[in-house]
mmCIF file of C-alpha atoms in Angstrom:
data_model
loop_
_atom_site.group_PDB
_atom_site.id
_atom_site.type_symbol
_atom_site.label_atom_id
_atom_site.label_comp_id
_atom_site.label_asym_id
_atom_site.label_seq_id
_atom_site.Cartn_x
_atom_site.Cartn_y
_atom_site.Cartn_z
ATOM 1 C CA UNK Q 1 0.000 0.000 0.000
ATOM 2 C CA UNK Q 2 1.447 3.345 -1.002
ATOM 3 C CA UNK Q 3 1.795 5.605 2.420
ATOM 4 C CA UNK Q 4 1.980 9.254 2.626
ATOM 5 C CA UNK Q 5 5.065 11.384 2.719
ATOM 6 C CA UNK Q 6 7.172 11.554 5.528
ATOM 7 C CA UNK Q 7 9.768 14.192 6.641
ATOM 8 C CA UNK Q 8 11.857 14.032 9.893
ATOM 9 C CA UNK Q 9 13.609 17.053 11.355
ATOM 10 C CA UNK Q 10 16.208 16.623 13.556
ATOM 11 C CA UNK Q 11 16.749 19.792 15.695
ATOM 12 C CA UNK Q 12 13.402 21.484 16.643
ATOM 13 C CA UNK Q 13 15.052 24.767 17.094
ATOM 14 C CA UNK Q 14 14.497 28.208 15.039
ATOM 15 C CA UNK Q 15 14.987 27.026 12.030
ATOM 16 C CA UNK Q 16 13.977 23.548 11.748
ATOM 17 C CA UNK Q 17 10.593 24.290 13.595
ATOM 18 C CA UNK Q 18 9.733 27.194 10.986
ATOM 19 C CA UNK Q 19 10.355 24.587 8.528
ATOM 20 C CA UNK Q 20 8.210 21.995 9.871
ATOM 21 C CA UNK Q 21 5.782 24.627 10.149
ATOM 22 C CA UNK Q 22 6.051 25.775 6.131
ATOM 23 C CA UNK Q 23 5.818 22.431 5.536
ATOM 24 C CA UNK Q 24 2.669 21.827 8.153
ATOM 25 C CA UNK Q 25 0.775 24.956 6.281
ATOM 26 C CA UNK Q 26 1.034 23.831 3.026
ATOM 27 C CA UNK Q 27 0.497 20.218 3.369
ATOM 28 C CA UNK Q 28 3.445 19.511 1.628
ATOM 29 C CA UNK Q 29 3.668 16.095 3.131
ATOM 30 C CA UNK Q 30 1.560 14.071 5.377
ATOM 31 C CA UNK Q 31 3.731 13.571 8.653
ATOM 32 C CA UNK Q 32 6.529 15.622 9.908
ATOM 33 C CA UNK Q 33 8.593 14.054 12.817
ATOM 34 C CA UNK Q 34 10.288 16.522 14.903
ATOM 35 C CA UNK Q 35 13.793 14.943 16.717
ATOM 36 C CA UNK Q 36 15.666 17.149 19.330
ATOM 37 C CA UNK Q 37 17.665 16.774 22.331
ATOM 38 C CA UNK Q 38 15.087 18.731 24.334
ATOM 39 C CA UNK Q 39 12.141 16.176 23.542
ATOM 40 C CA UNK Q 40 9.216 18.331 25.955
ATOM 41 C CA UNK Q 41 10.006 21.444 23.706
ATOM 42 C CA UNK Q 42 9.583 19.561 20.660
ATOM 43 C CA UNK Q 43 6.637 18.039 21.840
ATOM 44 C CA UNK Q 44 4.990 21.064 22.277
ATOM 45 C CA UNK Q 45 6.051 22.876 18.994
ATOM 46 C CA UNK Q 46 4.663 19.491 17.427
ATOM 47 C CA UNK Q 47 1.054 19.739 19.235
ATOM 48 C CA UNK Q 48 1.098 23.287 18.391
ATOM 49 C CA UNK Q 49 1.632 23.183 14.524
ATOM 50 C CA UNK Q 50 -0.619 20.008 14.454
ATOM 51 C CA UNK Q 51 -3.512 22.362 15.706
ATOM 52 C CA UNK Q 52 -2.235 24.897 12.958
ATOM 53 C CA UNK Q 53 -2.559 22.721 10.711
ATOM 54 C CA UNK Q 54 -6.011 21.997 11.380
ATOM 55 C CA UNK Q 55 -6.989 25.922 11.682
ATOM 56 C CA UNK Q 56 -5.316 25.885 8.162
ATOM 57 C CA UNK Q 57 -7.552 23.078 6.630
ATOM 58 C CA UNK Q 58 -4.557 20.656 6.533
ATOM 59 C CA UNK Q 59 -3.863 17.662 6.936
ATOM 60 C CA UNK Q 60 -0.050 17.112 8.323
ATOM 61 C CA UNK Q 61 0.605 15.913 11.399
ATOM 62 C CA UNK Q 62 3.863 16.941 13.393
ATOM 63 C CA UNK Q 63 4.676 14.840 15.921
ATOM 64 C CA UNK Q 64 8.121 13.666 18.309
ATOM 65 C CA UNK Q 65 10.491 11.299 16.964
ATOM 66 C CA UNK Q 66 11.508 10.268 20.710
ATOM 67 C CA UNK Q 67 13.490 7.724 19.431
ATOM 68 C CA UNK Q 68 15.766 7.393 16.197
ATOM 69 C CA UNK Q 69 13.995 4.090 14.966
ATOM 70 C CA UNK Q 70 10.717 6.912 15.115
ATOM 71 C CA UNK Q 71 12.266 8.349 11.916
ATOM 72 C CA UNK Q 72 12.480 4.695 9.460
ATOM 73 C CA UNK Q 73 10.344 5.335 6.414
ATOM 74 C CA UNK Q 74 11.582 9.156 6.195
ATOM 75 C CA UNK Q 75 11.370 10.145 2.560
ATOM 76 C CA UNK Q 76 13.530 13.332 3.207
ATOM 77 C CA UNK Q 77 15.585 13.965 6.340
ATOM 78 C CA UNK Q 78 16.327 17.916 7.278
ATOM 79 C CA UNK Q 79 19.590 18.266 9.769
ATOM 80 C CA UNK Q 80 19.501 21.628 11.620
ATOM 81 C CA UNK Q 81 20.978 20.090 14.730
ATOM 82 C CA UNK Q 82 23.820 21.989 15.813
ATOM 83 C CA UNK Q 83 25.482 25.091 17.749
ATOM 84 C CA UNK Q 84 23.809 28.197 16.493
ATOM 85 C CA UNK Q 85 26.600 30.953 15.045
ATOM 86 C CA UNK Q 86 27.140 33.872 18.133
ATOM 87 C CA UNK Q 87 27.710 37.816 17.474
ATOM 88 C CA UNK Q 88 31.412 37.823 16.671
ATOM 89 C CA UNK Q 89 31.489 34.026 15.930
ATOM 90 C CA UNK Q 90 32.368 33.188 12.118
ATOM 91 C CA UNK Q 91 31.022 29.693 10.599
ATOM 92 C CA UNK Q 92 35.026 28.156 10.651
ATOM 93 C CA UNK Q 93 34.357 28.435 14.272
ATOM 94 C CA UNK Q 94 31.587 26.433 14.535
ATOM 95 C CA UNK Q 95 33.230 23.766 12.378
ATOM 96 C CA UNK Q 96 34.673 20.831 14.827
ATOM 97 C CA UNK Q 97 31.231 20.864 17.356
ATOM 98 C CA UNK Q 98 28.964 20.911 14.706
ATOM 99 C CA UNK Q 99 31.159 18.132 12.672
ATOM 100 C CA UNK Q 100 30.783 15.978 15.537
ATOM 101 C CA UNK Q 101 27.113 16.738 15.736
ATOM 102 C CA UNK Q 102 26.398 15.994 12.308
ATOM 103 C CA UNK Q 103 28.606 12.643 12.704
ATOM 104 C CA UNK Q 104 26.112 11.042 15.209
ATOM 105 C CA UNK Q 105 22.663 12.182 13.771
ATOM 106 C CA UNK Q 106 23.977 10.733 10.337
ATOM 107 C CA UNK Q 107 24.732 7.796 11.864
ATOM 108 C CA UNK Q 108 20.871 7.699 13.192
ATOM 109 C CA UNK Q 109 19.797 8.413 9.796
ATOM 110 C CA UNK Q 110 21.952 5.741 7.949
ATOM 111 C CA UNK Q 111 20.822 3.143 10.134
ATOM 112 C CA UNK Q 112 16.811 3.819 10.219
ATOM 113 C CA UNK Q 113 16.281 6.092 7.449
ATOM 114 C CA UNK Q 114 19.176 4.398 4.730
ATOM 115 C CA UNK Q 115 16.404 5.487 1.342
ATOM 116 C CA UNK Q 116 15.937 9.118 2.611
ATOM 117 C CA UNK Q 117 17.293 12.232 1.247
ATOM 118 C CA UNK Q 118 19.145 14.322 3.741
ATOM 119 C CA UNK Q 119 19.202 18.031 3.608
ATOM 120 C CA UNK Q 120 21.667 19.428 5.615
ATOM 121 C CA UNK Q 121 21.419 22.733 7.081
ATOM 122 C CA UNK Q 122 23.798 23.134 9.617
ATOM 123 C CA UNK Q 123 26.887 25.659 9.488
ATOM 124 C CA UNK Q 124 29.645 25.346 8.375
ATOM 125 C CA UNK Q 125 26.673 24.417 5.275
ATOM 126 C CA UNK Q 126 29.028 23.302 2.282
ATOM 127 C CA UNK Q 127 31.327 21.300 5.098
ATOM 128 C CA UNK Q 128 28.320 19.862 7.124
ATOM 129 C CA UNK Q 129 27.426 18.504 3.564
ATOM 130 C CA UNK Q 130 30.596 16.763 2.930
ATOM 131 C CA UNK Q 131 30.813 15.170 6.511
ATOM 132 C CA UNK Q 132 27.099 13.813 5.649
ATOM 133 C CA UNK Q 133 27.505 12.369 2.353
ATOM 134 C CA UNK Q 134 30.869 10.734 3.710
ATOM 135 C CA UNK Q 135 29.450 9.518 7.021
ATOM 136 C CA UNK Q 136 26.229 8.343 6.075
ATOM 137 C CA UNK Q 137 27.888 6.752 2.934
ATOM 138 C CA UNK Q 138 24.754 7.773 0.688
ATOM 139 C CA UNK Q 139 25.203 8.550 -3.026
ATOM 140 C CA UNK Q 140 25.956 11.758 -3.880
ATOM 141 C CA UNK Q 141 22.694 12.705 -5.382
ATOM 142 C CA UNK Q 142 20.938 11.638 -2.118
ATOM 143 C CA UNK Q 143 22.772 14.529 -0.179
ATOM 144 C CA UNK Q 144 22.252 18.155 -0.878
ATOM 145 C CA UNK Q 145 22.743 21.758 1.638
ATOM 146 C CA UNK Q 146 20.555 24.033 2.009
ATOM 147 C CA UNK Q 147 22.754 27.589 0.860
ATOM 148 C CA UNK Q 148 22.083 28.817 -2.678
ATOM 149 C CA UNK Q 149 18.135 29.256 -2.589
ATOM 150 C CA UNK Q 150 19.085 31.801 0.698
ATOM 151 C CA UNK Q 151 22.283 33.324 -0.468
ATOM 152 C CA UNK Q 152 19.569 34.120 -3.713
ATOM 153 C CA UNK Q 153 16.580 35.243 -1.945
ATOM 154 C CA UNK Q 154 19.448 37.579 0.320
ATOM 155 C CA UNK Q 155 20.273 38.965 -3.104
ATOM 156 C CA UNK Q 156 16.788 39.511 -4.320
ATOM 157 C CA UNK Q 157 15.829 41.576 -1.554
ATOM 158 C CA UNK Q 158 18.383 43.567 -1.645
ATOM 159 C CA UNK Q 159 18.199 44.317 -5.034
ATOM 160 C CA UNK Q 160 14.409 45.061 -4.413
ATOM 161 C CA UNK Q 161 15.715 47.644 -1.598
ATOM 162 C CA UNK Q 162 17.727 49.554 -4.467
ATOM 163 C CA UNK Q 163 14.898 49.819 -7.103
ATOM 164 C CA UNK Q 164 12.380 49.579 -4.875
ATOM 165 C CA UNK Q 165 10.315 47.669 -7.679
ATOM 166 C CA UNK Q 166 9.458 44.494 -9.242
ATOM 167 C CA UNK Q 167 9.120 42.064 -5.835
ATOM 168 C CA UNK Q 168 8.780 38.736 -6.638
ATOM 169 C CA UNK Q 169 9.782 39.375 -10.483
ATOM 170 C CA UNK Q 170 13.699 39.369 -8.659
ATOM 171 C CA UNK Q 171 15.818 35.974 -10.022
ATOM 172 C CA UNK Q 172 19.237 36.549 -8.470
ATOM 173 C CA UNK Q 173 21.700 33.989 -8.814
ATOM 174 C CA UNK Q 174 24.401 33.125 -5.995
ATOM 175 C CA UNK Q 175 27.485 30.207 -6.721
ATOM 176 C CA UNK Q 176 29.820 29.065 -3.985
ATOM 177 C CA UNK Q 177 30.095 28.155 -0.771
ATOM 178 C CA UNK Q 178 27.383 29.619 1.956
ATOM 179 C CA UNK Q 179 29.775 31.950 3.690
ATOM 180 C CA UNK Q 180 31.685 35.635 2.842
ATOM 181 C CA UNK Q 181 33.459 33.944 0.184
ATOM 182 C CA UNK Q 182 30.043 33.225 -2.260
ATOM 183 C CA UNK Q 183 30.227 33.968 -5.775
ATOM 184 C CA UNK Q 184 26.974 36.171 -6.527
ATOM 185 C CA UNK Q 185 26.041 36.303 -10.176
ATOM 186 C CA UNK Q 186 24.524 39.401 -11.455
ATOM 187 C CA UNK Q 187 25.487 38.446 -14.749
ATOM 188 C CA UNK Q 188 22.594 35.532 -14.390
ATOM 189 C CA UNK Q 189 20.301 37.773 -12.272
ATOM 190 C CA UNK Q 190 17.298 39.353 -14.008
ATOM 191 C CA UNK Q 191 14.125 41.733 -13.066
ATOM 192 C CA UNK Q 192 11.193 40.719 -14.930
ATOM 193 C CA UNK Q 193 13.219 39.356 -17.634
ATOM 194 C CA UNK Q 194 15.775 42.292 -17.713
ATOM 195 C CA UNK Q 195 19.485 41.915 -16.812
ATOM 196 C CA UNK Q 196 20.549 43.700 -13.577
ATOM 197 C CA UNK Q 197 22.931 45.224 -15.158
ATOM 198 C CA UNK Q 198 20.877 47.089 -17.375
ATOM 199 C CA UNK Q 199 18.728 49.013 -13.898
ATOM 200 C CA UNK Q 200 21.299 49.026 -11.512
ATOM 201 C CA UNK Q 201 25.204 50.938 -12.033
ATOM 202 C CA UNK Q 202 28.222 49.277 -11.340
ATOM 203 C CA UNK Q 203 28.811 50.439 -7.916
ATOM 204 C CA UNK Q 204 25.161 49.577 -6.945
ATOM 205 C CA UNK Q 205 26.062 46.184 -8.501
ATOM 206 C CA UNK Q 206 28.770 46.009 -5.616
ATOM 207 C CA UNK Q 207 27.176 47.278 -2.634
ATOM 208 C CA UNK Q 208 24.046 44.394 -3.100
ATOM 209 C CA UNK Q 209 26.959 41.724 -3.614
ATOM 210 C CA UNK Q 210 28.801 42.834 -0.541
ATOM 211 C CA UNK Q 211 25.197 43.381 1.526
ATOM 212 C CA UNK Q 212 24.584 39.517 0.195
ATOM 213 C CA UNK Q 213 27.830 38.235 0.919
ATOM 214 C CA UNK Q 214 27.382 39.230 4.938
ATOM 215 C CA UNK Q 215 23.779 39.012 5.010
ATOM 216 C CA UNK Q 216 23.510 36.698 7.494
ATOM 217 C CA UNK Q 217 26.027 38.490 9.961
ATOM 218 C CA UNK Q 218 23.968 41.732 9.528
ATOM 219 C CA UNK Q 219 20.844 39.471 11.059
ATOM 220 C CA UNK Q 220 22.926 37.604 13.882
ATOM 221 C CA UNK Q 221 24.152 41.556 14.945
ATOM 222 C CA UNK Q 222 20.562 42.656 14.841
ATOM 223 C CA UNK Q 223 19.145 40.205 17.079
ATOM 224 C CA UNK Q 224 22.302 39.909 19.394
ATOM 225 C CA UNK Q 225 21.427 36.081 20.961
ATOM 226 C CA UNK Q 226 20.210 33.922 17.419
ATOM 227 C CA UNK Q 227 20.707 33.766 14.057
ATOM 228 C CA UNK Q 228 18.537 33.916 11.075
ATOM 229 C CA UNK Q 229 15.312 31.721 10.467
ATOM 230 C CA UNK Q 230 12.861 32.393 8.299
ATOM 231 C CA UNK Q 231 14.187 32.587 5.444
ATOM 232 C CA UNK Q 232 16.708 29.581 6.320
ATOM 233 C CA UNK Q 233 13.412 27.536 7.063
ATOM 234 C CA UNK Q 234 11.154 28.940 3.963
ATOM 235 C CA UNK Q 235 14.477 27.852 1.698
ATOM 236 C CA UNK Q 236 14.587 24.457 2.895
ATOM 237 C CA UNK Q 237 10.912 24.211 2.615
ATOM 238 C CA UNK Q 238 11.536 24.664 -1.194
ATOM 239 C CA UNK Q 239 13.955 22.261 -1.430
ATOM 240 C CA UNK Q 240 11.749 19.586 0.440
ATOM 241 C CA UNK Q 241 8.661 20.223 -1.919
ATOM 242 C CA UNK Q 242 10.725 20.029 -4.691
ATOM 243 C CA UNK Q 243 11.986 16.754 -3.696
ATOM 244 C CA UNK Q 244 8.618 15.036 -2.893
ATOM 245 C CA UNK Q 245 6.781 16.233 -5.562
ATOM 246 C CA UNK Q 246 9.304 15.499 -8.163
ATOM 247 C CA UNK Q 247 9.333 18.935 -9.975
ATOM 248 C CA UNK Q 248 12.884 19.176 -11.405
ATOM 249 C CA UNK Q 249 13.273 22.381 -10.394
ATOM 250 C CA UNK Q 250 16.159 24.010 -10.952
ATOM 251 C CA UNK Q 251 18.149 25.860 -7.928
ATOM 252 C CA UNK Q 252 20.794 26.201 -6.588
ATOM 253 C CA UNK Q 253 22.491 23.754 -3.731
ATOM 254 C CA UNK Q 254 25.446 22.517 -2.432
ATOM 255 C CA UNK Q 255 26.372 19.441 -3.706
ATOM 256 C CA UNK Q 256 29.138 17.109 -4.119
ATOM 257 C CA UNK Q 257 31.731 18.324 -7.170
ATOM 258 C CA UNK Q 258 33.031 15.220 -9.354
ATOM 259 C CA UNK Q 259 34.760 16.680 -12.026
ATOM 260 C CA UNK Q 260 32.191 19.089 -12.005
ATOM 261 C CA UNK Q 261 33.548 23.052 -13.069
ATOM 262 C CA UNK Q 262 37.024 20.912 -12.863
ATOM 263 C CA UNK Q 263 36.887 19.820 -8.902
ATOM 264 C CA UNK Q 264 36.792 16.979 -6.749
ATOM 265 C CA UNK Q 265 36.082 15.871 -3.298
ATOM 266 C CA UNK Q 266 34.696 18.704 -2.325
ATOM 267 C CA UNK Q 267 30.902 20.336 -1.945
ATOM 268 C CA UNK Q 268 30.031 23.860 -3.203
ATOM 269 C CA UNK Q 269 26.188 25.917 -4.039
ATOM 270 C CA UNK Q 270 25.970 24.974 -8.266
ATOM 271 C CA UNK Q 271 22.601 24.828 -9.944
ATOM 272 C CA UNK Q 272 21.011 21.531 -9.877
ATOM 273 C CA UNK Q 273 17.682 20.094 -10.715
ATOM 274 C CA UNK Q 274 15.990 18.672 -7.700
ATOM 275 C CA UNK Q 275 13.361 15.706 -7.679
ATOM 276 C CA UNK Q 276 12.325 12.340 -6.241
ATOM 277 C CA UNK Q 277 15.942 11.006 -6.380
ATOM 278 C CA UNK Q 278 17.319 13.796 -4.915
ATOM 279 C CA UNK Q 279 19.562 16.109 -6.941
ATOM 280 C CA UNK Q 280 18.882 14.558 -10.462
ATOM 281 C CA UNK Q 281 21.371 16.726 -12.820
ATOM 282 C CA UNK Q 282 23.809 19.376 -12.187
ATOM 283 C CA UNK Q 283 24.077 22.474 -14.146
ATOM 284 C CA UNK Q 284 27.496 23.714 -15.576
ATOM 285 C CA UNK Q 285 27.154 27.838 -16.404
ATOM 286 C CA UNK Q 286 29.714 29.474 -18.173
ATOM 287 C CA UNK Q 287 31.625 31.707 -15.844
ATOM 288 C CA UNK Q 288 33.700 34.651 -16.704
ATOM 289 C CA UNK Q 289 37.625 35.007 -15.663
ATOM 290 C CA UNK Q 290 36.541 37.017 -12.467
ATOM 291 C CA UNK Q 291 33.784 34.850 -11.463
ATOM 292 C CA UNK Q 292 35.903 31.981 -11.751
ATOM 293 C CA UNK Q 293 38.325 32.898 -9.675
ATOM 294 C CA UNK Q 294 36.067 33.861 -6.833
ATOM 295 C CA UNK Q 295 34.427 30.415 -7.164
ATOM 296 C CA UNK Q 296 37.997 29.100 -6.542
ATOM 297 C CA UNK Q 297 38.606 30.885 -3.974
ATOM 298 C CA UNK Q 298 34.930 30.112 -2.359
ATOM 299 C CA UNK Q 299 36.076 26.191 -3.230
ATOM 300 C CA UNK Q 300 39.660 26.661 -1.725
ATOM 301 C CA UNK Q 301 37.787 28.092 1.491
ATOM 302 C CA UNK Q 302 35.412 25.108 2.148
ATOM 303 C CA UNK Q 303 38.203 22.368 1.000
ATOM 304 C CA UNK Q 304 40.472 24.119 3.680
ATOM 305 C CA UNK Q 305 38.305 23.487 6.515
ATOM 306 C CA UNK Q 306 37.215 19.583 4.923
ATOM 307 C CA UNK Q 307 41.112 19.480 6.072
ATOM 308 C CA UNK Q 308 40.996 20.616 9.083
ATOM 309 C CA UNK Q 309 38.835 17.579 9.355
ATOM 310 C CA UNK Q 310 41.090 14.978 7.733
ATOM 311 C CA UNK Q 311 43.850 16.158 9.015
ATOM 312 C CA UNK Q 312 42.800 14.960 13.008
ATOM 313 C CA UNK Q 313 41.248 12.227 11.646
ATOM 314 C CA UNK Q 314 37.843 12.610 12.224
ATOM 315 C CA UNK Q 315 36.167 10.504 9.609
ATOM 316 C CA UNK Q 316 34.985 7.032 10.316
ATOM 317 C CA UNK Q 317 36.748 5.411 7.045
ATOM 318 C CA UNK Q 318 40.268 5.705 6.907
ATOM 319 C CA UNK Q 319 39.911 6.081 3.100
ATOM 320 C CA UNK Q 320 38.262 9.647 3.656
ATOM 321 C CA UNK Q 321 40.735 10.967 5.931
ATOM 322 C CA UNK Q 322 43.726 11.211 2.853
ATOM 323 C CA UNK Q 323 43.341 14.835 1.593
ATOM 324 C CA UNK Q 324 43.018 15.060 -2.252
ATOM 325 C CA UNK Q 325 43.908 17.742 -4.736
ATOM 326 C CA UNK Q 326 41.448 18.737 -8.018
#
């Protein structure tokens, strides 16, 4: 018998409760299993969006994965689980406790959940990706971060803030890794159809790709004890519905590079297609000189800290522990 979708969320904090609650609004699934290390909270986020969901005519039901073995049958799997970035705190820092986080939920999810899709969410995003795809030992396609859709939308609003025109006709484009060294591509960006370049100068141009590129920071500074949320959570939403419904829509994730724009072993945000298996087909664009060296450098960035990683050790194979070159 063919059951309904199921999504489990492990960490029930800001962001992966907003996305259980996208997801509970729209009905994009049938079941969403919340999974945190404080199960009472979760709990009552759960029996909260459940009654949401009923105000909103829907019918997903979130409920408490108290137990790993709660999450087996999990069509997609969101990781959010981890130490939240501080005022003053960069994403590098955050790298060896949230590696270690993202080690034992993977482990959870390999063993009850080994057909899912995991999204990962968690910062350091492009090397949270690569300790999940080598940790839970899933195919490539089967693993995909959460960074390009945000590092966009980040872009589109602050594009809308110079023209102050055209919301929701914005399509910015953003390459890289999610940190201060993305690539953001107003050569690919449009507003209604009409380059960027053609509304906005040159030194506007800059000032939205600098505001993009430490978008995030500005947010963390505003609100002093958290990070960002809602859009993090609306983004991953995306990527979820585009996964169980199959669409093959294009946008842009972090994935694992294979030869892909000429690297290996490492993940960066590219264009892919997403659907039921996950990310289906990745996207090659053709870069200009500048833009490709700023997508090395965002590459160089992330493979640095991957590293860090191999260098104490810290994978469970061996094998993935021997650093590799391009």
């Amino acid at each position: 018998m063919k059951r309904g979708k199921k999504v489990s969320i492990i960490g029930a904090g800001n962001v992966g409760a907003t996305v259980a609650y996208s997801l509970a609004m729209k009905g994009t699934c049938h079941e969403v299993m919340l999974r945190d290390r404080q199960p009472e909270i979760a709990k009552g986020k759960a029996l909260d969006m459940s009654q949401a969901a009923n105000a909103a005519r829907q019918h997903t039901l979130v409920s408490v994965a108290e137990q790993a073995s709660d999450m087996a049958g999990s069509d997609v799997v969101v990781i959010t689980a981890g130490s939240p970035r501080k005022p003053g705190m960069s994403r590098d820092d955050l790298l060896m406790i949230n590696a270690e986080i993202t080690k034992e939920v993977v482990r959870d999810v390999k063993e009850y959940a080994p057909d899912s899709i995991i999204i990962m969410v968690s910062n350091p995003l492009d090397v949270m990706t690569y300790v999940a795809l080598k940790e839970s030992g899933f195919p490539k396609e089967r693993v995909v971060g959460m960074a390009g859709i945000l590092d966009s939308a980040r872009m589109a609003h602050f594009i809308y803030e110079k023209i102050g025109y055209g919301a929701g006709q914005i399509r910015a484009s953003v390459m890289g890794g999610h940190g201060d060294d993305m690539v953001p591509l107003p050569k690919f960006s449009t507003v209604a159809g009409v380059p960027l370049t053609d509304i906005l100068s040159e030194e506007e141009i800059i000032d939205v790709v600098e505001r993009t590129k430490h978008g995030g920071a500005e947010i963390v500074g505003y609100l002093k004890t958290g990070s960002a949320y809602y859009a993090p959570a609306k983004s991953t939403a995306i990527m979820v519905e585009a996964i169980l419904k199959d669409t093959k829509q294009i946008h842009p994730c972090a994935v694992y590079l294979d030869g892909h724009y000429g690297y290996r072993d490492v993940v960066s945000g590219v264009p892919v297609a997403l659907g039921a298996n996950g990310v289906e087909k990745v996207f090659e664009v053709t870069l200009n000189e500048g833009q490709k060296k700023k997508f090395a450098k965002s590459v160089a960035s992330v493979r640095g800290m991957i590293n860090v990683l191999k260098k104490n050790n810290f994978f469970t194979n061996p094998e993935d522990n021997i650093i590799t070159e391009d």
